Every structure is written in C-alpha cells, then in structure tokens.
CSV table of C-alpha atoms (C1' of nucleotides) in Angstrom, one decimal:
chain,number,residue,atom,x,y,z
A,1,UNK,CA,-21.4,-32.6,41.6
A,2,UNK,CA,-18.5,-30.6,43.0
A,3,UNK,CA,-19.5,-31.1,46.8
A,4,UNK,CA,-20.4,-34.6,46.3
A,5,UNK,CA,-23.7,-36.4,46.4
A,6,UNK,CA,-25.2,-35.2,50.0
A,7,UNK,CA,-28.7,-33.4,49.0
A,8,UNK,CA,-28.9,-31.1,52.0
A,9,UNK,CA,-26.0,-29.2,53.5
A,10,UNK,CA,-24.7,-25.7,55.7
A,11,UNK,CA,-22.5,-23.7,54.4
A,12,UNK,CA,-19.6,-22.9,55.9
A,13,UNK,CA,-18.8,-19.8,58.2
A,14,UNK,CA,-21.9,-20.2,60.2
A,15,UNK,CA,-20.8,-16.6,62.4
A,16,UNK,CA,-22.0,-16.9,66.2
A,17,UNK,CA,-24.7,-15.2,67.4
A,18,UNK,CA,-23.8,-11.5,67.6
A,19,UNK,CA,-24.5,-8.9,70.5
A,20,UNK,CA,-27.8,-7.4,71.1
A,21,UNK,CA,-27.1,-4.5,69.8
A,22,UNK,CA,-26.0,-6.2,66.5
A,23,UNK,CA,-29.1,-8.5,66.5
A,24,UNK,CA,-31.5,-5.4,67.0
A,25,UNK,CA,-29.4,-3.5,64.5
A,26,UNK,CA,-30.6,-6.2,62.2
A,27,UNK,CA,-33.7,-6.3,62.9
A,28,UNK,CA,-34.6,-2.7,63.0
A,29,UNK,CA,-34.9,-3.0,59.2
A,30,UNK,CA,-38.6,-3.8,57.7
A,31,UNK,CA,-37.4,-6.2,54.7
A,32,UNK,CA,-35.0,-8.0,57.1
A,33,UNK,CA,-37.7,-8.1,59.7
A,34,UNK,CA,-40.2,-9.6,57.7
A,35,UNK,CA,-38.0,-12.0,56.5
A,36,UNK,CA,-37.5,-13.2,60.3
A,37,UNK,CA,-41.0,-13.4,60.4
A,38,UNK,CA,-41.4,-15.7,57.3
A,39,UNK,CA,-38.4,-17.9,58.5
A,40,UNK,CA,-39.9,-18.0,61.9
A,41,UNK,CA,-43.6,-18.9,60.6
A,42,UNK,CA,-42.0,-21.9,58.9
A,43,UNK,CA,-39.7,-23.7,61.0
A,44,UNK,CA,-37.3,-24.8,58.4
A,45,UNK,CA,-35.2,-23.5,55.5
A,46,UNK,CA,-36.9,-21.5,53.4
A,47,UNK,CA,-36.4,-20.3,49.8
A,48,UNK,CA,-34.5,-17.4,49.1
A,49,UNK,CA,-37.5,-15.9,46.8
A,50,UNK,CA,-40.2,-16.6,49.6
A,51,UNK,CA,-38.5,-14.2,52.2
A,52,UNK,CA,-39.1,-10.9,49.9
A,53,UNK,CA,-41.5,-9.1,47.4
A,54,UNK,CA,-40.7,-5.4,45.6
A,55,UNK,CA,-36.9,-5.4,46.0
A,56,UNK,CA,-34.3,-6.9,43.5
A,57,UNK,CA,-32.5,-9.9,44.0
A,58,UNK,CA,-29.1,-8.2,44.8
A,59,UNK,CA,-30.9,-6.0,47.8
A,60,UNK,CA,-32.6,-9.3,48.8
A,61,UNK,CA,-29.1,-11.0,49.4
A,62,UNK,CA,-27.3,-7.6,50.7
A,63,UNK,CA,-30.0,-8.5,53.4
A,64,UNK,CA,-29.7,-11.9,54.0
A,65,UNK,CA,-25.4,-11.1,54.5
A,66,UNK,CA,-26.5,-9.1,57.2
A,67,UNK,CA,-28.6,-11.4,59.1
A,68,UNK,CA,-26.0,-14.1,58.5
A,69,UNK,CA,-23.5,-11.7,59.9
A,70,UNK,CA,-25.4,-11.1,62.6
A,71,UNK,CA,-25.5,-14.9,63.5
A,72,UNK,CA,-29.4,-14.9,62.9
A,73,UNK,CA,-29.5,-17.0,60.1
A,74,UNK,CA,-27.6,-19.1,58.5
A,75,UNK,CA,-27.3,-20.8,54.4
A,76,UNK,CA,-29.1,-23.9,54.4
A,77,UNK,CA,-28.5,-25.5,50.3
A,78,UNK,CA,-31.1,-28.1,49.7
A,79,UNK,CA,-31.0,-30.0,46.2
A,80,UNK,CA,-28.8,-27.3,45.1
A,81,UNK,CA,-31.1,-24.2,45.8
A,82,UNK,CA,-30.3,-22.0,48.9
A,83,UNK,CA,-32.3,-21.5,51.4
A,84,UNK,CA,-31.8,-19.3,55.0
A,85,UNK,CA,-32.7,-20.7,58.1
A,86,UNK,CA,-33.5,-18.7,61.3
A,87,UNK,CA,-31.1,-20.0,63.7
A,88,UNK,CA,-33.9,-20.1,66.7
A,89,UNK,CA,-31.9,-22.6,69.2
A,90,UNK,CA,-28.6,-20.6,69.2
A,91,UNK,CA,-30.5,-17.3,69.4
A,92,UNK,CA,-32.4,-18.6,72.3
A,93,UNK,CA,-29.4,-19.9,74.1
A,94,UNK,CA,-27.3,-16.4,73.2
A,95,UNK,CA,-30.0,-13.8,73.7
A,96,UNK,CA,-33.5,-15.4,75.9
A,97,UNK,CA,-36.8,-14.3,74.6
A,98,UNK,CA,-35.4,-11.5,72.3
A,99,UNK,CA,-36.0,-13.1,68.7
A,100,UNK,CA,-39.0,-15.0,70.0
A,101,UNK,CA,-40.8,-12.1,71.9
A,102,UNK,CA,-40.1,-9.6,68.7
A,103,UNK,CA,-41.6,-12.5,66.3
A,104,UNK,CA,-44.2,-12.9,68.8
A,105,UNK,CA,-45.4,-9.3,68.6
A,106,UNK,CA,-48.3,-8.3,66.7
A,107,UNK,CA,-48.4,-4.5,66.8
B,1,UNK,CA,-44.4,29.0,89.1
B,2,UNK,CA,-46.4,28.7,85.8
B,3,UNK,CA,-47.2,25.0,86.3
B,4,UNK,CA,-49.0,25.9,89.9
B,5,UNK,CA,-46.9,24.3,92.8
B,6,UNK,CA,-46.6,20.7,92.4
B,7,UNK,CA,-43.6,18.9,92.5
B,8,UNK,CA,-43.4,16.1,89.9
B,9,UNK,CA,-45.7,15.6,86.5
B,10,UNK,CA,-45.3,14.5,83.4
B,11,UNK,CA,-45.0,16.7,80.8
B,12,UNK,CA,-48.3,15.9,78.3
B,13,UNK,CA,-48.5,14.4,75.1
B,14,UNK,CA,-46.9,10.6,76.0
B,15,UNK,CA,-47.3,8.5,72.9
B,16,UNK,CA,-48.7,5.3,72.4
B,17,UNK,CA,-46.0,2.5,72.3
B,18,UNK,CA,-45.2,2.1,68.5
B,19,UNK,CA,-44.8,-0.9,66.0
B,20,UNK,CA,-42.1,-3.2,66.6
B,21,UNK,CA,-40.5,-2.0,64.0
B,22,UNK,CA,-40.6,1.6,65.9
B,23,UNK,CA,-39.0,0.2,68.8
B,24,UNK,CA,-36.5,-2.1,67.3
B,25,UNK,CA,-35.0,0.8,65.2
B,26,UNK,CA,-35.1,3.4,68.7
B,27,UNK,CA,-33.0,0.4,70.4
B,28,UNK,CA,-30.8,0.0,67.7
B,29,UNK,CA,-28.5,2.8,68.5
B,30,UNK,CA,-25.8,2.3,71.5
B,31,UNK,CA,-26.4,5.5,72.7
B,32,UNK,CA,-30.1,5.0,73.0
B,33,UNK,CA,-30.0,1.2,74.0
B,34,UNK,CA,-27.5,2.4,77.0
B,35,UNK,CA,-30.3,5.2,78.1
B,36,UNK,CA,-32.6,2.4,78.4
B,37,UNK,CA,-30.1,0.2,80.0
B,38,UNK,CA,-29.6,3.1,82.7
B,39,UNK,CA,-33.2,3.9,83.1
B,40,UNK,CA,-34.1,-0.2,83.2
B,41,UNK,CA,-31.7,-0.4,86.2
B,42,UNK,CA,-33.0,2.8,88.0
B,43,UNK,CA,-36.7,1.9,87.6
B,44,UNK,CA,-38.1,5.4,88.1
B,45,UNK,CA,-37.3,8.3,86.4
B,46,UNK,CA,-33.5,9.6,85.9
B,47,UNK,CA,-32.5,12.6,85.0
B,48,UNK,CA,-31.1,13.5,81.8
B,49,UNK,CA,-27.4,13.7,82.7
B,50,UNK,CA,-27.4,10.4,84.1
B,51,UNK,CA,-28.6,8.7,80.6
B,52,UNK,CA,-25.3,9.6,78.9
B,53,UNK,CA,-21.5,10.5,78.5
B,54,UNK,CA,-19.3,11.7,75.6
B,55,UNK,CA,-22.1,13.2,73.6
B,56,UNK,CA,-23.4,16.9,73.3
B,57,UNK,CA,-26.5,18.0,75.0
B,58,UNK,CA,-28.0,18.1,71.8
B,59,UNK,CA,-27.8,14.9,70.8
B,60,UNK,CA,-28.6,13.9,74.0
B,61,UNK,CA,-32.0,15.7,73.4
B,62,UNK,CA,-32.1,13.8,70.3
B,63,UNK,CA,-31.7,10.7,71.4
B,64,UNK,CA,-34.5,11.2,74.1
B,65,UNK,CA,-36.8,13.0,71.4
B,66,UNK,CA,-36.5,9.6,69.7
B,67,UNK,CA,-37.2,7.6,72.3
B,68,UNK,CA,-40.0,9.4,73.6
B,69,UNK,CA,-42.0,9.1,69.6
B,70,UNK,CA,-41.3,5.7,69.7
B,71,UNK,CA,-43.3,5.7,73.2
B,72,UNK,CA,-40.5,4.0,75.1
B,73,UNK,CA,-39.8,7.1,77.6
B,74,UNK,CA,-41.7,9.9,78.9
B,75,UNK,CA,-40.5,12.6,80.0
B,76,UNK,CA,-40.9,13.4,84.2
B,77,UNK,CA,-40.3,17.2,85.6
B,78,UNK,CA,-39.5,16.6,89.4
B,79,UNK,CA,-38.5,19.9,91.4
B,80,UNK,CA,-38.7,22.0,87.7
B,81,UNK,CA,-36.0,19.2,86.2
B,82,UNK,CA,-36.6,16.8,83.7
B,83,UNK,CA,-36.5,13.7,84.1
B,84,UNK,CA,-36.7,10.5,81.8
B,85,UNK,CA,-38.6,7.5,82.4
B,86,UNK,CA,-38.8,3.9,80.6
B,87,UNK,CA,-42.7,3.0,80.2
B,88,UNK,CA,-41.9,-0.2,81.5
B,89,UNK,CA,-46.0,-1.4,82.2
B,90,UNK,CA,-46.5,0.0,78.9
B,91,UNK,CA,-43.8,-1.6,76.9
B,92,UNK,CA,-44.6,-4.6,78.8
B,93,UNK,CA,-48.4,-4.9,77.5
B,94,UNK,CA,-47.9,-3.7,73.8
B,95,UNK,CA,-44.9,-5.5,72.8
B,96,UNK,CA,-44.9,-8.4,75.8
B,97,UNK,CA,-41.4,-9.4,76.7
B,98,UNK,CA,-39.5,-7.4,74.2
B,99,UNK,CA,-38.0,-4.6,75.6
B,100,UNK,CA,-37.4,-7.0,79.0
B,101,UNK,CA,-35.6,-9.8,77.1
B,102,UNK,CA,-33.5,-6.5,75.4
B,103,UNK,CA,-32.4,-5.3,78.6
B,104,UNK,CA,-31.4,-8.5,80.3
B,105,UNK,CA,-29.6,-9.9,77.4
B,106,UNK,CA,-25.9,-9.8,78.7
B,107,UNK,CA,-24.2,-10.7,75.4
C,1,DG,C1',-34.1,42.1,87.8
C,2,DG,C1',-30.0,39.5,86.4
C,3,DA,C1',-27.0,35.5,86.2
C,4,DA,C1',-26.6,30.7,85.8
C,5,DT,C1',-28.1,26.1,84.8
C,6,DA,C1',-30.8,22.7,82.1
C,7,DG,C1',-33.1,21.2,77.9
C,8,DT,C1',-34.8,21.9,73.4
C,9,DT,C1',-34.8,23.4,68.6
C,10,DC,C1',-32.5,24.5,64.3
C,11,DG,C1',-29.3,24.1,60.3
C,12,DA,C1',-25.3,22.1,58.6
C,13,DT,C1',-22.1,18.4,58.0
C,14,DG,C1',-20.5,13.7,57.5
C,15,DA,C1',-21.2,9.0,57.7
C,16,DT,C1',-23.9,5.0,57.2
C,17,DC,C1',-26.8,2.3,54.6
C,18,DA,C1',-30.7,0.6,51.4
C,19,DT,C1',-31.3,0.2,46.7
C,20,DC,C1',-30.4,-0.6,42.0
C,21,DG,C1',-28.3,-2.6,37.7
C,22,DA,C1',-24.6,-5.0,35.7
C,23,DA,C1',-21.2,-8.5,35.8
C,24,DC,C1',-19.9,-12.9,37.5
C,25,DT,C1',-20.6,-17.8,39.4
C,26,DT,C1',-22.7,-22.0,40.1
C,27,DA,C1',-26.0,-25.7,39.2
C,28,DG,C1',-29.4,-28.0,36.6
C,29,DA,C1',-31.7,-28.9,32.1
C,30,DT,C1',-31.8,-29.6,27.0
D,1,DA,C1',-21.6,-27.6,25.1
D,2,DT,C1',-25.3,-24.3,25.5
D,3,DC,C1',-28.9,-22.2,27.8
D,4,DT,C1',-31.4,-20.8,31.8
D,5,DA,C1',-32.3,-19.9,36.5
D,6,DA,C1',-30.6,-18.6,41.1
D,7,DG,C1',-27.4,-16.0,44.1
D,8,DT,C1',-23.6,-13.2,45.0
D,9,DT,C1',-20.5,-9.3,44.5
D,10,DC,C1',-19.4,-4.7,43.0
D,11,DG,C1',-19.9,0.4,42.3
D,12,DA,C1',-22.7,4.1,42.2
D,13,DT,C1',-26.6,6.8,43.9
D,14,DG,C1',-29.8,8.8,47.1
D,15,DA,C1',-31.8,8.9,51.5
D,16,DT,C1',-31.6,8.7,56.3
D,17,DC,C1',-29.5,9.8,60.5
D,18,DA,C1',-26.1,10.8,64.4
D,19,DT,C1',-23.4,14.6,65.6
D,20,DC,C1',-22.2,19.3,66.6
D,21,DG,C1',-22.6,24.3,67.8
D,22,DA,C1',-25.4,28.2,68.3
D,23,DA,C1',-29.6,30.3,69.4
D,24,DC,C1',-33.7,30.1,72.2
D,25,DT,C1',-36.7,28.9,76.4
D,26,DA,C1',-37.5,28.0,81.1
D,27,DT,C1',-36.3,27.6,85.8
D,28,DT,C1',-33.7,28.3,90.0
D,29,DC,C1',-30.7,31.2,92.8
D,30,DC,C1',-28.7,35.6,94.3
DNA sequence: GGAATAGTTCGATGATCATCGAACTTAGAT
DNA sequence: ATCTAAGTTCGATGATCATCGAACTATTCC
C-alpha cells in the first residue's frame, strides 16, 4: 500500500475557502449544486458516484475540481475509494450563513 | 405626463423571486453581485448610474434585466427616472437568509 | 416643437464553460 | 501478473453569456 496502512485520509492541497463570488460562482451550477445538497444531507464523505446521475464520470470530476477549487469541498479517500466532503466548518467560519442558508432553501 | 402626475411607482410586472438556482447564477457575476452590494447599502431604490462603472449602458441594462427575471430588483421611476431596488422583504421570505448572508460576507 | 438625457432593445462578436469520449493512473481482486 | 473498477486529465465541440455599438423610446428642459 503505497501511502501506508491508514484506512482513512485527506488529500493534500486542501485550497482555502474562496471569495463569495467564487463560492456563488460554484454554486450557480445545477449538477454542482445538487451535489452540495447530497454532501450536506449526509454529514460525511460521500461517494463520488452518489453525488451525480445523467452525466459521465469525467464531467462528474470536472465538477468536483471546481468545488475543491473553490475551497467547498475537499477529497476525503476511505479504504481506497474517494469520496468529497463538504467542508461546512471552514465555510461557516469564511463566509456565515451563505452555504447553510442556500442548502437550507427549498424553492 | 402619460403615467398621470405621481411622482414615484414601480413600473409593473415584478417577478416572483426565483429558484435558488435562479438567484445563485444572477449573483454570480461581479458586476451584478456589486449592483446588489450598492443597492444592499442604500436600502431604497438607486438609480441606475450609481449601480455601476466601466461598463456600457447596455450592459448595464443587461445586467439589471437579469436581475429583475430572477426577481431580486424591481425597477422604481421616481421624478420620470428609473430607479433600481433590491426586493429585500421578498428575498428575505423566499430564500430566508440567502441573499443577506451574500451581502455581508466580507471575504 | 426641438434638443438633450436616460434606458432599453437588438445583432454581432468573443470568451467562458459544461459536456463528452478516450487515454492514463491507481487500487483491489483473482 | 492480469483483470477490473474508480477517478482524473486532456482535447474537442457546442452552448451560453457578457460585452459593445447602434437604433429606438421616453422624458425633461429650453
């Protein structure tokens, strides 16, 4: 096992959170929004392949770069599979209630 | 004077707040999210001048066209000029918090 | 009425971006 | 070692969109 026996682990170049207008940017997207949602609904790391139906694999992760880029999520590997992980404490601290309310939102 | 002789009105057809999704993508240009910042900070409606700088009138009127169909503004003629307003009550009960936690985030 | 100012609409242009498929990589299973 | 499954990267394509200038509308001022 190449980066030794730990099951769970980050993975490096966890970016900060960016600036409003990059976090909106990110959002403003349905697939990348939705993902949010999913990743918010569950608390933890989720599974690449639960955050997406209809698109390909190689649209799904041009999507999760730019969330990751945009410090909202970050690459969580569990027994070898990846998983993203909203990053809800840092986005809290960076930008109050602006995640949150936009998960929160029903219409 | 063809609207009869008062001063200030709005001019009709004010949208509904839209999705989310609608307003995440109207904030998620600079130009627009700095009209909102400007009209956040004025409270009351602004005129149209005062919303932007280094863009043409044009896209200007784009800009507020936009916003207006994604029911964040509405548009306010005072003394036969138009003015733009952010639907702050509005805003507030469609999409609690959102547009709020946008404008006070200072990152 | 005519001139000037303020906004909007329209068409065209250029840039940005979501999407796909293919090739590559990494990890686990046989 | 081979096979398979999961993600990423790369290039190309098509669509969306911000921007501009010009033409049009409406309103105020002279």
């Amino acid at each position: 096992m190449s980066v030794g026996s730990q099951e769970t682990y980050e993975l490096p170049a966890v970016l900060p959170v960016g600036s409003v207008q990059d976090v909106l940017a990110a959002l403003a997207d349905p697939v990348r929004l939705e993902m949010v949602r999913r990743m918010s609904a569950d608390g933890g790391p989720v599974a690449c392949v639960r955050l997406y139906d209809g698109i390909g694999k190689s649209t799904a992760s041009h999507h999760f770069k730019v969330l990751r880029e945009a410090g909202i999520t970050e690459r969580v590997v569990i027994d070898g599979q990846v998983h993203q992980q909203l990053r809800a404490d840092e986005l809290e601290e960076a930008l109050p209630g602006v995640v949150s309310a936009v998960v929160a939102a029903t219409g």
